[in-house]
Structures are given as structure tokens and as C-alpha cells.
Coordinates of C-alpha atoms and ligand atoms in Angstrom, one line a residue:
Chain A
M42 CA -74.8 -44.1 -11.5
K43 CA -75.5 -43.4 -7.9
I44 CA -71.8 -44.0 -7.0
F45 CA -70.8 -41.7 -9.8
R46 CA -73.0 -39.0 -8.6
I47 CA -71.5 -39.4 -5.1
L48 CA -68.0 -39.3 -6.5
L49 CA -68.7 -36.1 -8.5
A50 CA -70.3 -34.5 -5.5
G51 CA -67.2 -35.6 -3.5
L52 CA -64.8 -34.2 -6.0
M53 CA -66.8 -30.8 -6.0
L54 CA -66.8 -31.0 -2.2
T55 CA -63.0 -31.6 -2.2
F56 CA -62.5 -28.8 -4.5
V57 CA -64.5 -26.4 -2.3
F58 CA -62.8 -27.7 0.7
Q59 CA -59.3 -27.1 -0.7
S60 CA -60.2 -23.7 -2.1
S61 CA -61.7 -22.6 1.0
V62 CA -58.3 -23.6 2.9
A63 CA -56.3 -22.0 0.2
Q64 CA -58.2 -18.6 0.9
A65 CA -58.6 -18.9 4.7
V66 CA -55.2 -17.7 5.6
C67 CA -54.3 -15.5 8.4
N68 CA -54.4 -11.7 8.0
Q69 CA -51.9 -11.0 5.3
S70 CA -52.4 -7.3 4.9
S71 CA -50.4 -6.0 7.8
A72 CA -47.7 -6.8 10.4
S73 CA -47.4 -5.4 14.0
T74 CA -45.1 -2.6 15.0
A75 CA -43.0 -5.2 16.8
D76 CA -42.8 -7.3 13.7
N77 CA -41.8 -4.3 11.6
D78 CA -39.2 -2.9 14.0
L79 CA -37.6 -6.2 14.3
W80 CA -37.8 -6.8 10.4
N81 CA -36.0 -3.4 9.9
T82 CA -32.9 -4.4 11.8
H83 CA -32.1 -7.0 9.2
G84 CA -34.2 -5.6 6.2
C85 CA -34.9 -9.2 4.9
W86 CA -31.7 -10.9 5.3
Q87 CA -32.0 -13.6 2.7
A88 CA -29.0 -15.6 3.8
F89 CA -30.9 -16.2 7.0
F90 CA -34.2 -17.5 5.5
L91 CA -32.3 -19.8 3.3
W92 CA -30.8 -21.3 6.3
S93 CA -33.8 -21.1 8.7
Y94 CA -36.3 -22.9 6.6
K95 CA -34.1 -26.0 6.8
A96 CA -33.3 -25.4 10.4
Y97 CA -37.1 -25.2 11.1
D98 CA -37.9 -27.9 8.6
Q99 CA -40.5 -25.7 6.7
R100 CA -42.0 -27.3 3.7
Q101 CA -43.1 -25.5 0.6
S102 CA -46.5 -27.4 0.4
D103 CA -47.3 -26.0 3.9
W104 CA -46.2 -22.4 3.3
N105 CA -46.9 -22.0 -0.4
N106 CA -49.8 -19.4 0.1
R107 CA -48.1 -17.9 3.2
G108 CA -45.2 -16.1 1.5
W109 CA -43.0 -19.0 0.4
N110 CA -42.3 -17.1 -2.7
D111 CA -42.6 -13.7 -1.4
A112 CA -40.2 -14.2 1.5
C113 CA -39.5 -10.4 2.0
N114 CA -43.0 -9.4 2.3
A115 CA -43.3 -8.9 6.0
N116 CA -47.1 -9.1 6.1
M117 CA -47.1 -12.8 5.1
E118 CA -46.8 -15.8 7.7
F119 CA -43.5 -17.4 6.2
P120 CA -41.7 -14.0 6.8
K121 CA -43.2 -13.5 10.1
H122 CA -42.2 -16.9 11.1
W123 CA -38.6 -16.4 10.1
N124 CA -38.5 -13.1 11.8
A125 CA -39.4 -14.9 15.0
A126 CA -36.7 -17.4 14.2
Y127 CA -34.3 -14.6 13.7
L128 CA -35.1 -13.2 17.3
V129 CA -34.3 -16.7 18.8
T130 CA -31.1 -17.0 17.0
Y131 CA -29.5 -13.7 17.5
G132 CA -31.7 -11.6 19.8
L133 CA -30.6 -12.9 23.3
Q134 CA -27.8 -11.7 25.4
D135 CA -27.2 -14.9 27.3
A136 CA -26.2 -13.0 30.6
N137 CA -24.7 -15.3 32.8
C138 CA -25.6 -13.3 35.8
C139 CA -29.3 -13.3 35.2
S140 CA -30.9 -14.9 32.0
W141 CA -33.1 -17.8 32.8
H142 CA -31.7 -19.9 29.9
G143 CA -29.4 -19.5 27.0
T144 CA -29.8 -19.4 23.2
T145 CA -28.5 -22.9 22.8
D146 CA -31.5 -24.1 24.9
Y147 CA -34.2 -22.0 23.0
R148 CA -32.7 -22.8 19.6
K149 CA -32.8 -26.5 20.2
L150 CA -36.2 -26.3 21.5
G151 CA -37.5 -24.4 18.4
E152 CA -35.4 -26.0 15.8
A153 CA -36.3 -29.1 13.9
A154 CA -33.4 -31.2 14.6
G155 CA -33.9 -34.1 17.1
S156 CA -31.9 -33.5 20.3
N157 CA -31.9 -34.0 24.0
F158 CA -34.9 -31.6 23.9
H159 CA -37.3 -33.4 21.3
S160 CA -37.4 -35.7 18.6
G161 CA -37.2 -34.4 15.0
L162 CA -40.1 -32.1 14.0
Y163 CA -41.2 -29.7 11.4
H164 CA -43.0 -26.3 11.4
D165 CA -46.2 -25.6 9.5
A166 CA -49.0 -22.9 10.0
G167 CA -52.7 -23.3 10.5
D168 CA -55.7 -21.3 9.8
G169 CA -57.3 -21.8 13.2
T170 CA -58.3 -18.9 15.4
S171 CA -59.0 -20.9 18.7
L172 CA -55.5 -21.9 19.4
F173 CA -52.1 -20.1 19.5
G174 CA -50.1 -23.4 18.6
G175 CA -50.2 -27.2 18.5
F176 CA -47.9 -30.0 18.9
T177 CA -48.9 -33.2 17.1
P178 CA -46.8 -36.4 17.4
H179 CA -46.6 -38.5 14.4
T180 CA -46.2 -42.3 14.4
F181 CA -44.2 -42.1 11.2
G182 CA -41.8 -39.3 10.3
A183 CA -41.3 -36.0 12.2
D184 CA -43.6 -34.6 14.8
E185 CA -45.6 -31.5 13.7
L186 CA -45.4 -28.0 15.2
T187 CA -48.2 -25.8 14.1
T188 CA -48.6 -21.9 14.7
Y189 CA -52.0 -20.4 14.3
C190 CA -53.4 -17.0 13.1
P191 CA -53.4 -15.3 16.5
L192 CA -49.6 -15.4 16.3
Y193 CA -49.5 -13.8 13.0
N194 CA -52.2 -11.1 13.2
A195 CA -51.2 -7.7 14.3
T196 CA -54.5 -7.2 16.1
S197 CA -53.6 -9.9 18.6
A198 CA -51.3 -9.2 21.7
N199 CA -49.5 -12.4 20.6
G200 CA -48.9 -11.1 16.9
N201 CA -45.2 -10.2 17.5
P202 CA -42.0 -12.0 17.0
G203 CA -41.3 -12.6 20.8
S204 CA -44.7 -14.2 21.4
R205 CA -44.5 -16.3 18.1
A206 CA -41.0 -17.6 19.2
G207 CA -42.4 -18.1 22.7
D208 CA -44.9 -20.5 21.1
F209 CA -42.0 -22.3 19.4
M210 CA -40.7 -22.9 23.1
H211 CA -44.0 -23.9 24.4
E212 CA -44.9 -26.4 21.7
G213 CA -41.3 -27.6 21.7
W214 CA -41.6 -28.4 25.2
H215 CA -44.6 -30.5 24.5
G216 CA -42.0 -32.3 22.3
W217 CA -39.9 -32.7 25.2
L218 CA -42.7 -34.2 27.5
H219 CA -43.5 -36.4 24.6
K220 CA -39.9 -37.6 24.3
Y221 CA -39.4 -38.4 27.9
N222 CA -42.9 -39.7 28.4
W223 CA -44.2 -37.2 31.1
N224 CA -47.9 -36.7 31.6
N225 CA -48.6 -33.0 31.6
G226 CA -52.5 -33.4 31.6
S227 CA -54.9 -35.0 29.3
C228 CA -56.4 -31.9 27.6
G229 CA -53.9 -31.2 24.9
G230 CA -50.9 -31.9 27.0
H231 CA -52.3 -29.5 29.8
R232 CA -54.5 -30.0 32.9
C233 CA -58.2 -29.9 32.1
G234 CA -60.5 -27.2 33.1
T235 CA -59.6 -24.2 34.9
P236 CA -57.9 -25.5 38.1
G237 CA -56.5 -23.6 41.0
A238 CA -55.4 -20.0 40.2
C239 CA -55.4 -20.5 36.3
T240 CA -58.0 -18.7 34.3
A241 CA -57.5 -20.2 31.0
K242 CA -59.4 -23.4 30.1
D243 CA -57.7 -26.7 29.3
A244 CA -54.4 -24.9 29.0
C245 CA -53.2 -24.7 32.6
D246 CA -49.8 -25.9 34.0
Y247 CA -47.9 -25.9 37.2
F248 CA -45.1 -23.5 37.5
Y249 CA -41.9 -25.5 38.9
F250 CA -40.0 -22.6 40.3
H251 CA -36.2 -22.6 40.1
G252 CA -33.5 -20.2 40.8
V253 CA -31.4 -18.3 38.4
G254 CA -28.4 -20.2 37.3
A255 CA -30.0 -23.5 38.5
F256 CA -29.8 -24.7 34.7
A257 CA -26.3 -23.9 33.0
F258 CA -27.0 -22.8 29.5
G259 CA -27.6 -25.9 27.3
A260 CA -29.0 -27.8 30.4
L261 CA -32.7 -26.7 30.2
Y262 CA -33.7 -30.4 29.1
Q263 CA -32.4 -31.8 32.3
T264 CA -34.6 -33.1 35.2
D265 CA -34.4 -35.0 38.2
G266 CA -37.8 -36.2 38.0
T267 CA -39.1 -34.2 40.8
A268 CA -40.9 -30.7 41.1
N269 CA -37.5 -29.2 42.1
R270 CA -36.0 -29.6 38.6
F271 CA -38.8 -29.6 36.0
H272 CA -40.5 -27.3 33.6
S273 CA -43.9 -26.8 32.1
P274 CA -44.6 -25.6 28.5
N275 CA -46.2 -22.3 29.8
Q276 CA -43.3 -21.8 32.2
V277 CA -40.6 -22.3 29.5
Q278 CA -42.5 -19.7 27.5
V279 CA -42.7 -17.2 30.3
E280 CA -39.0 -17.7 31.0
F281 CA -38.2 -17.2 27.4
L282 CA -40.3 -14.1 27.1
C283 CA -38.7 -12.6 30.0
D284 CA -35.3 -13.2 28.7
V285 CA -36.3 -11.4 25.5
A286 CA -37.7 -8.5 27.6
D287 CA -34.9 -8.1 30.2
Y288 CA -31.7 -9.6 28.5
P289 CA -31.9 -9.0 24.9
K290 CA -29.1 -8.0 22.5
S291 CA -28.5 -4.3 22.7
W292 CA -30.2 -3.8 19.1
V293 CA -33.5 -5.6 19.9
P294 CA -36.2 -2.9 19.4
N295 CA -38.3 -1.6 22.3
S296 CA -41.6 -2.6 20.9
V297 CA -40.3 -6.4 20.7
R298 CA -39.3 -6.1 24.4
Q299 CA -42.4 -4.5 25.5
A300 CA -44.7 -7.1 23.7
A301 CA -42.6 -9.8 25.2
R302 CA -42.9 -8.5 28.8
S303 CA -46.5 -7.9 28.4
D304 CA -47.2 -11.5 27.2
A305 CA -44.8 -12.9 30.0
D306 CA -46.5 -11.1 32.8
A307 CA -50.1 -11.8 31.5
R308 CA -49.3 -15.5 31.1
A309 CA -47.6 -15.7 34.5
A310 CA -50.8 -14.4 36.1
A311 CA -53.2 -16.4 34.2
R312 CA -51.9 -19.8 33.2
F313 CA -50.6 -21.4 36.2
I314 CA -52.6 -23.5 38.8
N315 CA -50.0 -22.6 41.5
G316 CA -49.5 -19.1 40.0
P317 CA -48.5 -16.4 39.8
G318 CA -45.1 -17.2 38.1
Y319 CA -42.4 -14.7 38.0
K320 CA -42.9 -11.3 36.9
C321 CA -40.2 -9.9 34.7
G322 CA -38.4 -6.5 34.7
N323 CA -40.1 -3.7 36.8
P324 CA -43.4 -1.9 36.3
R325 CA -41.8 1.3 35.2
P326 CA -43.7 2.5 32.1
W327 CA -40.5 2.7 30.0
Chain B
M272 CA -73.9 -35.8 5.0
T273 CA -71.7 -37.6 7.5
K274 CA -72.1 -40.9 5.3
L275 CA -71.2 -38.8 2.0
I276 CA -68.1 -37.5 3.8
L277 CA -67.3 -41.0 5.0
V278 CA -67.5 -42.3 1.4
L279 CA -65.5 -39.4 0.2
L280 CA -62.9 -39.5 2.6
P281 CA -60.7 -41.9 0.7
V282 CA -60.9 -39.8 -2.4
M283 CA -60.1 -36.6 -0.5
L284 CA -57.2 -38.4 1.3
L285 CA -55.8 -39.9 -1.9
Q286 CA -56.0 -36.4 -3.4
H287 CA -54.3 -34.9 -0.6
R288 CA -51.6 -37.5 -0.7
I289 CA -51.0 -37.1 -4.3
S290 CA -50.7 -33.4 -4.2
A291 CA -48.7 -33.4 -1.1
N292 CA -46.3 -35.9 -2.7
A293 CA -46.2 -34.0 -5.9
T294 CA -45.3 -30.6 -4.2
E295 CA -42.8 -32.4 -2.0
T296 CA -40.8 -33.8 -4.9
S297 CA -40.8 -30.4 -6.7
A298 CA -40.1 -28.4 -3.6
Q299 CA -38.2 -25.2 -4.1
P300 CA -36.3 -23.1 -1.5
P301 CA -38.2 -20.0 -0.4
N302 CA -37.8 -17.2 -2.8
T303 CA -38.0 -13.3 -3.1
Q304 CA -37.8 -10.7 -5.8
S305 CA -36.2 -8.3 -3.4
R306 CA -32.6 -7.5 -3.7
P307 CA -30.3 -9.1 -1.1
S308 CA -29.8 -7.1 2.1
Q309 CA -26.7 -6.2 3.8
Q310 CA -25.5 -7.9 7.0
P311 CA -27.7 -7.0 9.9
S312 CA -24.6 -5.9 12.0
I313 CA -24.2 -2.9 9.5
T314 CA -28.0 -2.2 9.3
V315 CA -28.1 -2.1 13.2
Q316 CA -25.2 0.3 13.4
E317 CA -27.1 2.7 10.9
L318 CA -30.3 2.4 12.9
A319 CA -28.5 3.3 16.1
K320 CA -27.5 6.6 14.5
R321 CA -31.0 7.9 13.8
Q322 CA -31.9 11.0 15.5
A323 CA -35.0 11.1 17.7
P324 CA -37.6 13.4 16.3
A325 CA -38.1 16.5 18.4
L326 CA -41.2 16.2 20.6
V327 CA -42.5 19.8 20.4
G328 CA -45.2 22.0 18.7
T329 CA -48.9 22.5 19.0
G330 CA -52.0 21.3 17.2
E331 CA -51.2 19.4 13.7
E332 CA -47.5 19.9 14.1
A333 CA -47.4 18.2 17.5
K334 CA -49.4 15.4 16.2
K335 CA -47.0 14.8 13.3
N336 CA -44.2 14.8 15.7
A337 CA -45.8 12.5 18.3
L338 CA -46.5 10.1 15.6
A339 CA -42.9 10.1 14.3
F340 CA -41.7 9.9 18.0
I341 CA -43.7 6.7 18.5
D342 CA -42.1 5.3 15.2
W343 CA -38.7 6.1 16.5
A344 CA -39.3 5.0 20.1
G345 CA -40.7 1.6 19.3
A346 CA -37.6 0.9 17.2
S347 CA -35.3 2.3 19.8
T348 CA -32.7 0.2 21.8
K349 CA -32.0 -0.4 25.3
S350 CA -29.1 2.0 25.3
Q351 CA -31.6 4.7 24.1
D352 CA -34.0 4.2 27.0
E353 CA -32.6 7.3 28.8
I354 CA -33.1 9.4 25.7
V355 CA -36.7 8.4 25.5
R356 CA -37.4 9.1 29.2
K357 CA -35.7 12.5 29.0
M358 CA -37.5 13.6 25.9
V359 CA -40.8 12.4 27.0
A360 CA -40.2 14.2 30.4
G361 CA -39.5 17.3 28.3
A362 CA -42.9 17.1 26.7
R363 CA -44.8 16.7 30.0
E364 CA -46.2 20.1 29.9
N365 CA -47.4 19.9 26.2
P366 CA -50.9 18.5 26.3
D367 CA -51.1 18.4 22.5
I368 CA -48.2 15.9 22.5
I369 CA -49.6 13.9 25.2
M370 CA -53.2 13.8 23.5
A371 CA -51.6 12.8 20.3
F372 CA -50.0 9.8 22.1
C373 CA -53.5 9.1 23.7
D374 CA -55.4 9.3 20.5
E375 CA -53.0 6.9 19.0
A376 CA -53.3 4.4 21.8
F377 CA -57.0 4.4 21.3
A378 CA -56.8 4.3 17.6
K379 CA -54.4 1.3 17.5
Q380 CA -55.6 -0.8 20.4
D381 CA -57.7 -3.0 18.1
V382 CA -55.4 -2.6 15.1
D383 CA -51.8 -2.9 16.0
H384 CA -51.5 -4.0 19.8
S385 CA -47.6 -3.6 20.0
R386 CA -48.0 0.1 18.7
A387 CA -50.7 0.8 21.4
L388 CA -48.4 -0.7 24.0
V389 CA -45.6 1.7 23.0
A390 CA -47.9 4.7 23.0
L391 CA -49.3 3.9 26.3
S392 CA -45.8 3.4 27.8
L393 CA -44.9 6.9 26.5
I394 CA -47.9 8.5 28.1
G395 CA -47.0 6.6 31.4
E396 CA -43.5 7.7 31.5
A397 CA -44.6 11.5 30.8
R398 CA -46.2 11.9 34.3
S399 CA -48.5 14.5 33.3
Q400 CA -52.1 15.5 34.0
A401 CA -53.4 15.1 30.5
G402 CA -51.8 11.6 30.5
M403 CA -53.5 10.7 33.7
E404 CA -56.9 11.5 32.4
C405 CA -56.1 9.5 29.3
M406 CA -54.9 6.5 31.1
V407 CA -58.0 6.4 33.5
K408 CA -60.2 6.5 30.4
F409 CA -58.2 3.7 28.9
A410 CA -58.3 1.6 31.9
R411 CA -62.1 2.2 32.3
Q412 CA -63.1 0.7 29.0
P413 CA -65.3 -2.2 29.7
L414 CA -63.6 -5.6 28.8
P415 CA -65.3 -7.5 25.9
E416 CA -67.8 -10.3 27.1
K417 CA -67.8 -11.8 23.7
G418 CA -65.3 -12.6 20.9
T419 CA -62.9 -15.1 19.7
V420 CA -62.1 -17.7 22.3
V421 CA -58.5 -18.9 22.3
E422 CA -57.6 -21.5 24.7
G423 CA -60.7 -20.8 26.9
E424 CA -60.0 -17.1 27.0
I425 CA -61.6 -14.3 24.9
I426 CA -58.7 -13.0 23.0
E427 CA -60.1 -9.6 22.5
R428 CA -60.7 -9.4 26.3
T429 CA -57.1 -10.5 27.1
N430 CA -55.7 -8.0 24.5
L431 CA -57.5 -5.1 26.2
A432 CA -56.6 -6.4 29.7
M433 CA -52.8 -6.4 28.7
L434 CA -53.1 -2.8 27.5
Q435 CA -55.0 -1.7 30.7
A436 CA -52.1 -3.3 32.6
K437 CA -49.7 -0.9 30.9
A438 CA -52.0 2.0 31.6
I439 CA -52.1 1.0 35.3
D440 CA -48.2 1.0 35.3
G441 CA -48.4 4.7 34.0
L442 CA -50.9 5.6 36.6
A443 CA -49.0 4.0 39.4
Y444 CA -45.8 5.9 38.2
L445 CA -47.6 9.3 38.7
R446 CA -47.3 8.7 42.5
N447 CA -50.2 11.1 43.3
E448 CA -53.1 10.5 45.6
K449 CA -55.8 10.4 42.9
A450 CA -53.9 8.1 40.5
D451 CA -53.1 5.8 43.5
Q452 CA -56.5 5.5 44.3
F453 CA -57.5 4.4 40.8
V454 CA -54.6 1.9 40.9
V455 CA -55.7 0.5 44.2
E456 CA -59.4 0.1 43.0
A457 CA -58.0 -1.7 39.9
A458 CA -56.1 -4.0 42.1
A459 CA -59.2 -5.0 43.9
K460 CA -61.9 -4.8 41.3
N461 CA -60.7 -4.7 37.7
P462 CA -62.4 -7.9 36.2
S463 CA -59.2 -9.2 34.7
R464 CA -56.8 -11.1 36.9
I465 CA -54.0 -9.7 34.6
V466 CA -54.8 -6.1 35.4
R467 CA -55.4 -6.8 39.1
A468 CA -51.9 -8.6 39.2
E469 CA -50.1 -5.6 37.5
A470 CA -51.9 -3.1 39.6
I471 CA -50.6 -4.8 42.8
A472 CA -47.2 -5.0 41.4
A473 CA -46.9 -1.5 40.1
Y474 CA -48.4 0.0 43.4
L475 CA -45.9 -1.8 45.6
W476 CA -42.8 -1.1 43.3
N477 CA -43.8 2.6 43.3
H478 CA -44.0 2.6 47.1
N479 CA -40.9 0.8 47.5
Y480 CA -42.7 -2.2 48.9
D481 CA -43.3 -0.2 52.2
A482 CA -45.4 -2.0 55.0
K483 CA -48.1 0.6 54.5
S484 CA -48.7 0.1 50.8
R485 CA -49.0 -3.7 51.6
E486 CA -51.7 -3.0 54.3
I487 CA -53.6 -0.9 51.9
L488 CA -53.7 -3.5 49.4
K489 CA -54.3 -6.3 51.6
S490 CA -57.4 -4.7 52.9
V491 CA -59.0 -4.5 49.5
I492 CA -57.6 -7.2 47.1
R493 CA -59.3 -10.6 46.7
K494 CA -58.3 -13.1 49.5
D495 CA -57.1 -15.6 47.0
E496 CA -55.0 -13.0 45.5
V497 CA -53.1 -12.0 48.7
I498 CA -50.2 -14.0 47.2
F499 CA -49.7 -11.4 44.6
L500 CA -48.3 -9.2 47.4
D501 CA -45.3 -11.5 47.6
R502 CA -45.1 -12.3 43.9
L503 CA -41.4 -12.4 42.8
V504 CA -40.3 -9.7 40.5
K505 CA -37.3 -10.4 38.5
Q506 CA -35.9 -6.9 38.5
A507 CA -33.7 -6.3 35.5
D508 CA -29.9 -6.5 36.2
E509 CA -30.7 -8.1 39.6
P510 CA -27.9 -10.5 40.4
K511 CA -28.9 -14.1 40.9
E512 CA -27.7 -14.3 44.4
S513 CA -30.2 -11.9 45.6
F514 CA -33.0 -13.1 43.6
N515 CA -32.5 -16.8 44.6
R516 CA -32.6 -15.7 48.2
K517 CA -35.9 -14.1 47.7
L518 CA -37.1 -17.2 45.9
A519 CA -36.2 -19.4 48.9
V520 CA -38.2 -17.1 51.2
Y521 CA -41.1 -16.9 48.7
L522 CA -41.3 -20.7 48.6
K523 CA -40.9 -21.2 52.3
T524 CA -43.7 -18.5 53.0
H525 CA -46.0 -20.2 50.6
P526 CA -45.5 -23.9 50.7
E527 CA -49.0 -24.2 49.1
I528 CA -47.6 -23.1 45.8
M529 CA -45.2 -25.9 45.5
P530 CA -46.4 -28.1 42.6
P531 CA -46.9 -31.8 43.0
G532 CA -44.2 -34.1 41.5
P533 CA -44.5 -34.7 37.7
E534 CA -46.0 -37.9 36.6
K535 CA -44.9 -40.3 33.9
A536 CA -47.3 -41.0 31.0
E537 CA -48.4 -44.5 30.3
P538 CA -45.8 -46.0 28.0
Q539 CA -47.0 -45.8 24.4
P540 CA -44.8 -48.0 22.1
K541 CA -44.3 -46.4 18.7
E542 CA -46.0 -48.4 16.0
T543 CA -43.4 -49.2 13.4
V544 CA -45.1 -51.5 10.9
G545 CA -48.9 -50.8 11.5
R546 CA -51.4 -53.4 12.1
P547 CA -51.4 -56.8 10.2
P548 CA -53.7 -57.0 7.3
K549 CA -57.3 -58.2 7.8
F550 CA -57.5 -61.9 7.7
Ligands
LIG278 ZN1 -36.4 -22.7 33.5

């Protein structure tokens, strides 16, 4: 009897737990100007999301209440996610003179397939508000790359396609660290506390400065095992954001570039123990 | 309660497993009721032909035009940058237009961050008296002390600091004494490192990195932020040769910023078959 009561309570609790999870999705009532402006350049290109959900290994069970069957509703997380994937796939100029890294690097870093950059991974979304993203290695099956509400909510400085894609790079780089067995710190893959010039907590990295052209396009995964040729997750993210801001394809909207630059500059000032990192572009207002 | 959850855990996990497996096997590709859209290459060509809304008028008309202009400018492309700059400069003497930009920046700062960013950029680019007052007011807003903590930072605070950094860009771009004074003060005293860093970068850029500006900043900024005076700005379209030369100088001048070598993690063999059953 007692066991039955516990089981019943358990089932109820499970139900409550599950339904609260089902409801506690990120803000689905709006999208940022940057998201909408990028969206309007493709107007919901269906051929793309039918490709990208496989390229990013997105699973219906993870995205069901986030726009899986409403994939042209730009307010939902799934469309916002593939809007960011669209930016990674087509939005960069790959300027030989000047870009940090190439589309081929950024795509391999964010996409699901195992490569020199990371083992196989899949993308899901989480309801948390205390993280931007997370990388969870799994013993069995693909590793997990989760993006959270602050990357989807228009109120947040990070709720835009550049910043969201920037997080694919950041978390993807945790995959790289994991694949090659590098220790970037024991607090979620970062240095603990607020060391050096960093103002974030348990989210700080070193910046491993390198020149433009030091890595051929496609060679971002390479390292010589020293600080001369190495990357940290925040660094890869800053470099990607600067490439979006400074060397985008000609059609990438201003609001997307502005948001990317703002994120890159803020992160470069606040996330590095040996900061600041690079500042992109110049400080002219427009 | 903990005990209860422990007892229930297997039930919950089992349920989760079953439902996850069930959906996995019946997974359908993503779907939409919308009609298929054309190739983006065509859409992009059409967008490029959109005319910028006129930036004229007074009162309600000015407001309507200003809002339409923000819509257009946010969506504009790199090749249209000069058009935006010229049109905004043309509206410099129209306080109703500038005030409409200003009202929109304040109205959207907690609602649509990237729109507020675009509005502030336009105000800064206009270089006007009304714009200066607006940007000072914007940059003087106190940063929130409480809010949602993301990775150790209060996200509402960071959001506002990023917008204030943009307002500072505009103030520095005015290149007048009063605005400069505000920028230097922000470089020294704004509570956010993000804003202080931008104030330093913007002040130096607008003064062509001359020795006098460096001295002015150096005498007021925090000692642990003097390095911001040398921070590398990767100027758009700067060829790699000149950037790499500057980088070499930067690293030589500041050997303290060279990070330590990376460390290998303890090897963690992947479990493939799990633990043996309990004996
Ligand atoms: Zn790099």
C-alpha cells in the first residue's frame, strides 16, 4: 500500500515535472531585430532547414515544443537555431587578406559530424537561464551541444543569430578540447573563479594570440601543443564574431553585424585572464 | 523528499526512456504550413533595391519616418553604409528625428537589444547636439545590481553596458570638448569594464592615437587597465601584414599577457561495456 502510494505520488510528480518542462520554454513571442533581418534575407528557405536539421543532428523529441512543426515561425527556438546555422553556412566572406578563419572551419565546428574538430555531436535546446550553452560528452552515442534561453530571447544581447552561432563555436571548441584531451580548467571546461583580468565567473579562458593568416582556412583544428598555436573556446567565439562583423557576405544585415561586433568586443574585454583580446572593426558608430 | 525522489527516479527515468525511444522511432522531419520560399539569392537582390525612407519632417511625421528608417537601416547591407551615413548626417539639424531615434533606443533597450543597438548607432553617426544629450543620458543610466546571473555575470547589467559602449562610441565621434570629457570620465569610472574598454578605444581612434590622448587617458584610467591603451584593434580591411606587425609589437611590449602553455587532461578511457554486474 505504502509502495503504491509512493508510486502514485511518483507518477504525479513525474507528470508535474514533465508538464512544467513542456511549458518552461524560452520566450517564443518575439524575435530580435537581428534575427528578423537575417530571416528576411531567406524568408524561410525550406530546403535549408530540411538539410540543416540533419547537419546539426537535431531530433524531434528535443525540439517538438520549440517549433519543429512550425519551422517558419521565426519566434520559436528551432527556426532561430537554423537561422543561426544559415549565417554560418552562407554568411561569411572568407577574405584571404583578413578573416580569422574560414567557413569550412566554422561549419565543421558547429555541425554534428565527427571530424578533426570534434567527435559526433547533436544539438538540443535547454530552458536554463543561467548559461548560454553547454557541451556534455556522452560515454555512449554522440556528445550533446545545448543552447539555452539567453541565446533565443530578444531581450538579451545574445539573442541574435551571430551570438547564437558564436555559441556553436564556443561549445564546439569544448568538443575539440575533449577530443584531443586538453584541460582548459575544471569549472565546466573553463578556469575557476574570476582569475586575472576576467570578470565572468567560472567561465574564463586564456587568449592565445595569433596573427591573421596563421591558420589556413580549414586548419583551425591544428595545434603545436604550445601557447603559440592553440585556441580557447571564448577565443574561437570572439574570432568568429569578428569575422561576422567585419568580413560578412555583402547581404548580411547591419543589425546582425552590429550585434556580433558588440558581443565580440564585450567578450574580448571581459572573458580573458590575460585580456583584453582583439577588438574588431573600428569604433565609428555606423 | 529526497528519498521519495530516489525511489521515483527509476520510474521517471524509465518513463523518459520509453517516451524518448517512442518519439525517436516515430521522428518526422521538421515541417511548416508556409509556402516554400524562393532562392535567397533572388530575395537578397530584391531587398537591395528597397529605397531608404526619407528622413524628414517634424512631430508625428518625423517619428514615423525615423522608425521606418531604423527598420530599413537595420536590414541594410555593407554596400549601403555610405547611404546611411549621408542620410543621417542630413538629418543632423532635425531634433525631432534625432529624438525619435533616442526614444526608440530607450524604449527597446530591455525589449529588443539589437534594435536599440541600431538606434544608438544612428544617433552617434548623426553628430548632433540633441544626440549628444541623448547619449549622455543613456550612458548615465545606473547598471543593474541584481538580475539573472549568467556565467557569473548579471545579464541585464552586461546588456546595458554593451549599449552604453555604443553610446560612448557616438559621444567620442562628436569630437568636441564636452563629449570628450564624458568619454574620458567613462574610461576611468564607468563601473563596467566593457564600457571602460570601449571608451578608451573610441577616444584613441577619434584622436588618431596621438600621444596627447594617450597621456590624458593614462593619467585617469585604472592602473590595471593601462594595457587597453595598446589593445589591438583589427581595423576593417586592414591587410594582414600590418596587423601582424602590430601584434608582434604588442606581444613584445606586454610579455605578461603571453598565456602559459596548454595542459593535457588526465587520460579518461571511454567506457565501452559498462561495469560488470554485481556479484
Ligand atoms: Zn584563431
